[in-house]
Short mmCIF file of C-alpha atoms and ligand atoms in Angstrom, two decimals:
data_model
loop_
_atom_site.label_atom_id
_atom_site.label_comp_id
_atom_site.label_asym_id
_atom_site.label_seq_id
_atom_site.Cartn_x
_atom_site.Cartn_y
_atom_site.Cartn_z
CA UNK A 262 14.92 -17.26 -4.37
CA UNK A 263 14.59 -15.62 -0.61
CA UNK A 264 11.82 -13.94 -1.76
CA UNK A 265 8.38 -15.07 -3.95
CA UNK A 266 5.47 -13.30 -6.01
CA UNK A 267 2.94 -12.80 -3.33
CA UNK A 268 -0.24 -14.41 -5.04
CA UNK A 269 -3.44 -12.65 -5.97
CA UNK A 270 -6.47 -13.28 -3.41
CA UNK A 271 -8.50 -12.68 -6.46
CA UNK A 272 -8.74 -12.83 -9.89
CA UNK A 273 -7.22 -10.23 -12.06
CA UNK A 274 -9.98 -9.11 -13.53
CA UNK A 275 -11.82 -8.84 -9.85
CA UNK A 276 -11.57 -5.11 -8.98
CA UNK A 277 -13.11 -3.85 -12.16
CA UNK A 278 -13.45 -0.92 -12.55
CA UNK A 279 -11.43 0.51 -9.89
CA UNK A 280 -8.45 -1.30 -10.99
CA UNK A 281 -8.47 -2.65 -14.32
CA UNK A 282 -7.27 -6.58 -15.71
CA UNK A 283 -4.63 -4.33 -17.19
CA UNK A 284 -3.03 -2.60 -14.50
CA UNK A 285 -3.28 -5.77 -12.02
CA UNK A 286 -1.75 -7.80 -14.68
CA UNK A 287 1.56 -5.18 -15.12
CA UNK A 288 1.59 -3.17 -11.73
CA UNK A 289 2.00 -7.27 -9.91
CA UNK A 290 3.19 -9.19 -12.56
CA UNK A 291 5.60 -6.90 -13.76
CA UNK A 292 6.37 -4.01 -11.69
CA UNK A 293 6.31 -6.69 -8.25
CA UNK A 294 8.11 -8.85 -9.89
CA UNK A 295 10.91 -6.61 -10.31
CA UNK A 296 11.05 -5.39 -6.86
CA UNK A 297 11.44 -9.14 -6.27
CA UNK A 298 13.69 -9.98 -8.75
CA UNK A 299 16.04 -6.97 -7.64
CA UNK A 300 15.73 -8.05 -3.84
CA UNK A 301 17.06 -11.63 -4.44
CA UNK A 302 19.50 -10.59 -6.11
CA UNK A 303 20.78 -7.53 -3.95
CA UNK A 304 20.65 -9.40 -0.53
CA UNK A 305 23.27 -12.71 -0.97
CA UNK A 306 26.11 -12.10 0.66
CA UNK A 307 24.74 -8.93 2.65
CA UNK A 308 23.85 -8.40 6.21
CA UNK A 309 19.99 -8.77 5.25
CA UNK A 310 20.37 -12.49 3.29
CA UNK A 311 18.53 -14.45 6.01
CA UNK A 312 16.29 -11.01 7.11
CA UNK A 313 13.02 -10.87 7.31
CA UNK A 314 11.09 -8.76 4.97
CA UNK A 315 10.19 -6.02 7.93
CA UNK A 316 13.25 -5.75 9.31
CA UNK A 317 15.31 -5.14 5.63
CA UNK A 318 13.13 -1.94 5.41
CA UNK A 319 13.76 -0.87 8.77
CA UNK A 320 17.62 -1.67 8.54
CA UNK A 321 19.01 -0.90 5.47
CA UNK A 322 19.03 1.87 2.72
CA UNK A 323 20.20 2.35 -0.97
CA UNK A 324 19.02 -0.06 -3.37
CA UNK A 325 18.42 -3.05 -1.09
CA UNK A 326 16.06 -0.44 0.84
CA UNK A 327 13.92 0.62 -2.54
CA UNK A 328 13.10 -2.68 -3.69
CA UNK A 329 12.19 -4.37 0.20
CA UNK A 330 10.30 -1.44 0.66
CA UNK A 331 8.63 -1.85 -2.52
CA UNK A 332 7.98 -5.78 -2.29
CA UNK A 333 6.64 -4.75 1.39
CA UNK A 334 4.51 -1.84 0.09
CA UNK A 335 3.02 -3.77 -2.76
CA UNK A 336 2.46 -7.41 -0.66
CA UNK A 337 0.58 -4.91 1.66
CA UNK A 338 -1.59 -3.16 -0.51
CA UNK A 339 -2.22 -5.96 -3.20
CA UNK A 340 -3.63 -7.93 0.11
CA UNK A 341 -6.21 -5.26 1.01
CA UNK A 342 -8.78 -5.52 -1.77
CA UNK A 343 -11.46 -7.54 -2.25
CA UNK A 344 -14.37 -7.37 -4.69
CA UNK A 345 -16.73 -7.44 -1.88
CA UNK A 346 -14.71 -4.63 -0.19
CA UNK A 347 -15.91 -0.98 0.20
CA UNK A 348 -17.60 -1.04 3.95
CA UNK A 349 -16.04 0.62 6.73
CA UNK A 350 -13.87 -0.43 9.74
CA UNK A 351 -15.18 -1.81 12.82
CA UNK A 352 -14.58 -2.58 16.17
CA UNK A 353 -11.57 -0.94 17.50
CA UNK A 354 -10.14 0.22 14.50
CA UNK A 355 -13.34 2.23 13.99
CA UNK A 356 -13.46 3.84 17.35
CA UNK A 357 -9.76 5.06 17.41
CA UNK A 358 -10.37 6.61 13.46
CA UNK A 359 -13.27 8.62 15.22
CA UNK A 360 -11.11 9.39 18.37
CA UNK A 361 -8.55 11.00 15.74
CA UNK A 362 -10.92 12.32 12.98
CA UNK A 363 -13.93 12.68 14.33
CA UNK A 364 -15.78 10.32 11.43
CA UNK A 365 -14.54 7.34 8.92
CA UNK A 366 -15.69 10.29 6.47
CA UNK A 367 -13.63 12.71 7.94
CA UNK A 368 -10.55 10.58 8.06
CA UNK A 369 -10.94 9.23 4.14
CA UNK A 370 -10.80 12.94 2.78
CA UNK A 371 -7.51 13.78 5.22
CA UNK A 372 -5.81 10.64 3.54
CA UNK A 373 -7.10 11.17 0.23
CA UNK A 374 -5.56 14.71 0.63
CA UNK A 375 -2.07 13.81 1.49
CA UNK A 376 -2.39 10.98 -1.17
CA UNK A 377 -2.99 13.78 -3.12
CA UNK A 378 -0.30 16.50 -2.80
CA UNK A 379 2.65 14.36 -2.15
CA UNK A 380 4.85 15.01 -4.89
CA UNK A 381 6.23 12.47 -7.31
CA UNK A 382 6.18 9.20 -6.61
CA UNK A 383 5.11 7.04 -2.87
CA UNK A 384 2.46 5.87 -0.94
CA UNK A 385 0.05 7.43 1.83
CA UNK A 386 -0.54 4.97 4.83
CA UNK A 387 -2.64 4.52 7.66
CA UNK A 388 -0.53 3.61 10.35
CA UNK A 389 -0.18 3.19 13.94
CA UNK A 390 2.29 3.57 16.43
CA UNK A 391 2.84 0.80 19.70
CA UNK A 392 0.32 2.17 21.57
CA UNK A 393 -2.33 1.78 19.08
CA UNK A 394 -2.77 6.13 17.93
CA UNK A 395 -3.26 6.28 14.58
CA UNK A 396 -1.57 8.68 12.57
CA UNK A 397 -1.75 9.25 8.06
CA UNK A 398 1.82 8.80 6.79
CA UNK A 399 3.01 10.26 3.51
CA UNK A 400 5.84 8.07 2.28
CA UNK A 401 8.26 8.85 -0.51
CA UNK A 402 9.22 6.63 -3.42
CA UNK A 403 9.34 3.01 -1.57
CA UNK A 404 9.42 4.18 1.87
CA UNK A 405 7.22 2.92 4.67
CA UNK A 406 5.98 3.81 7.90
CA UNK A 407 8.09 1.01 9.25
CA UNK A 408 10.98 3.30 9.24
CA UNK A 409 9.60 5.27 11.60
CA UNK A 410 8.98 2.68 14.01
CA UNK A 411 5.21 2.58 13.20
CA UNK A 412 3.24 -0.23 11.46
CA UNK A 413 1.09 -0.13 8.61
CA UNK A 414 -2.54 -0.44 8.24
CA UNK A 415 -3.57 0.02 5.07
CA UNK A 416 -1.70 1.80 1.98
CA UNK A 417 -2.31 4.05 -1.28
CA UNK A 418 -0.12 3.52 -3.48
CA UNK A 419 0.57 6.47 -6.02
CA UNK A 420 3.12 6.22 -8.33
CA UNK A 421 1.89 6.88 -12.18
CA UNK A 422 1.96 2.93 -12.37
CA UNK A 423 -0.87 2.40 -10.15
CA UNK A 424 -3.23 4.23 -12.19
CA UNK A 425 -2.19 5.78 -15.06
CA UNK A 426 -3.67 3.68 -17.85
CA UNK A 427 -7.25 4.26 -16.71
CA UNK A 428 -7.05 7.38 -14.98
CA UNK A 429 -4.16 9.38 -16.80
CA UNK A 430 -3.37 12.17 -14.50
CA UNK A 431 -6.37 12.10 -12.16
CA UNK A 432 -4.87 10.59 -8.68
CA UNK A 433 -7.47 12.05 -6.81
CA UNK A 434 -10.35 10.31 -8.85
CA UNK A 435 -8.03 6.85 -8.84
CA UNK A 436 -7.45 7.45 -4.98
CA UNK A 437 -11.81 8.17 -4.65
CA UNK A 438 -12.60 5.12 -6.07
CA UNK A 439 -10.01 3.14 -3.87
CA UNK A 440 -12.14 3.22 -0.85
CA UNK A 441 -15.08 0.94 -2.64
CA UNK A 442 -12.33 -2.12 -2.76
CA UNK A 443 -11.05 -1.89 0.34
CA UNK A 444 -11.42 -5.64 1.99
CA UNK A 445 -12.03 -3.83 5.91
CA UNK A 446 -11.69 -7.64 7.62
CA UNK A 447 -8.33 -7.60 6.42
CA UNK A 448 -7.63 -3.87 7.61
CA UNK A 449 -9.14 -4.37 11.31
CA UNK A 450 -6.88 -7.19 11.88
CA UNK A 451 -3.78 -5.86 10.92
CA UNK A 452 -4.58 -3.17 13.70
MN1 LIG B 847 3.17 0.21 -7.25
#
């Protein structure tokens, strides 16, 4: 096994009500778990067997390229939330979001937007590119801004899965309440 569970840095039951027990407990032990699964056993014997993580998303496509991108996607966004989350950036990251947007406020309604109106199934990122602008990525199915030689910051995830059981059909509301988990310590340093 290349490739491991990444583990909760809280309990499952921590993000109430945002996320619920429930959806923690299916959308990382079941739905992760499958990326995983399906990514060990796609890569012996293939180009990507002894590739990192990163560079399997940026390299390959096809089924090896849904399920990296996925274990990627979901290692990044399970690692962004904390119970004591919901402040705002700081430091740098804060002065290039109101460089771009004008206001942290400003910038949370353009991503909840995009989170919003992409159809079907992905993820909307904050991302930046190598010389530090910040840009809001819409990314379908188990894409990420990788691929487009940018890194990610911090990540929505919206496929049904992330939200149905306690919000149904209302992304918007699901993607709202997001922004009061968000662990912003972890966010600054990965700019
Ligand atoms: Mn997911």
């Amino acid at each position: 096994m290349k490739f491991e569970l990444i583990q909760l840095p809280y309990a499952p039951d921590a993000l109430e009500p945002v996320i619920s027990k429930q959806t923690i407990e299916l959308h990382h032990g079941k739905h992760l778990q499958t990326y995983v699964n399906n990514l060990n056993k796609l890569i012996p014997g293939t180009q990507f067997e002894n590739a990192s993580l990163e560079s399997i998303v940026a390299n390959s496509d096809g089924t090896i390229f849904n399920n990296a991108g996925q274990v990627l996607n979901h290692n990044l966004y399970f690692t962004q939330f904390s119970p004591d989350g919901g402040s705002k950036p700081s430091g740098k990251l804060a002065e290039a979001i109101n460089k771009t947007w004008g206001s942290f406020e400003n910038f949370q309604q353009q991503f909840n937007e995009k989170g919003t109106e992409l159809f079907g199934s992905g993820w909307v990122w904050l991302a930046k590119d190598k010389n530090g602008s910040l840009t809001i990525a819409k990314e379908a199915n188990g894409s990420n801004p990788i691929v487009h030689g940018l890194t990610p910051i911090l990540g929505f995830d919206v496929w049904e899965h992330a939200y149905y059981l306690n919000y149904q059909n209302c992304r918007a509301d699901h993607l709202n309440e997001l922004w009061k988990i968000i662990d912003w310590n972890v966010i600054d340093q990965r700019y």
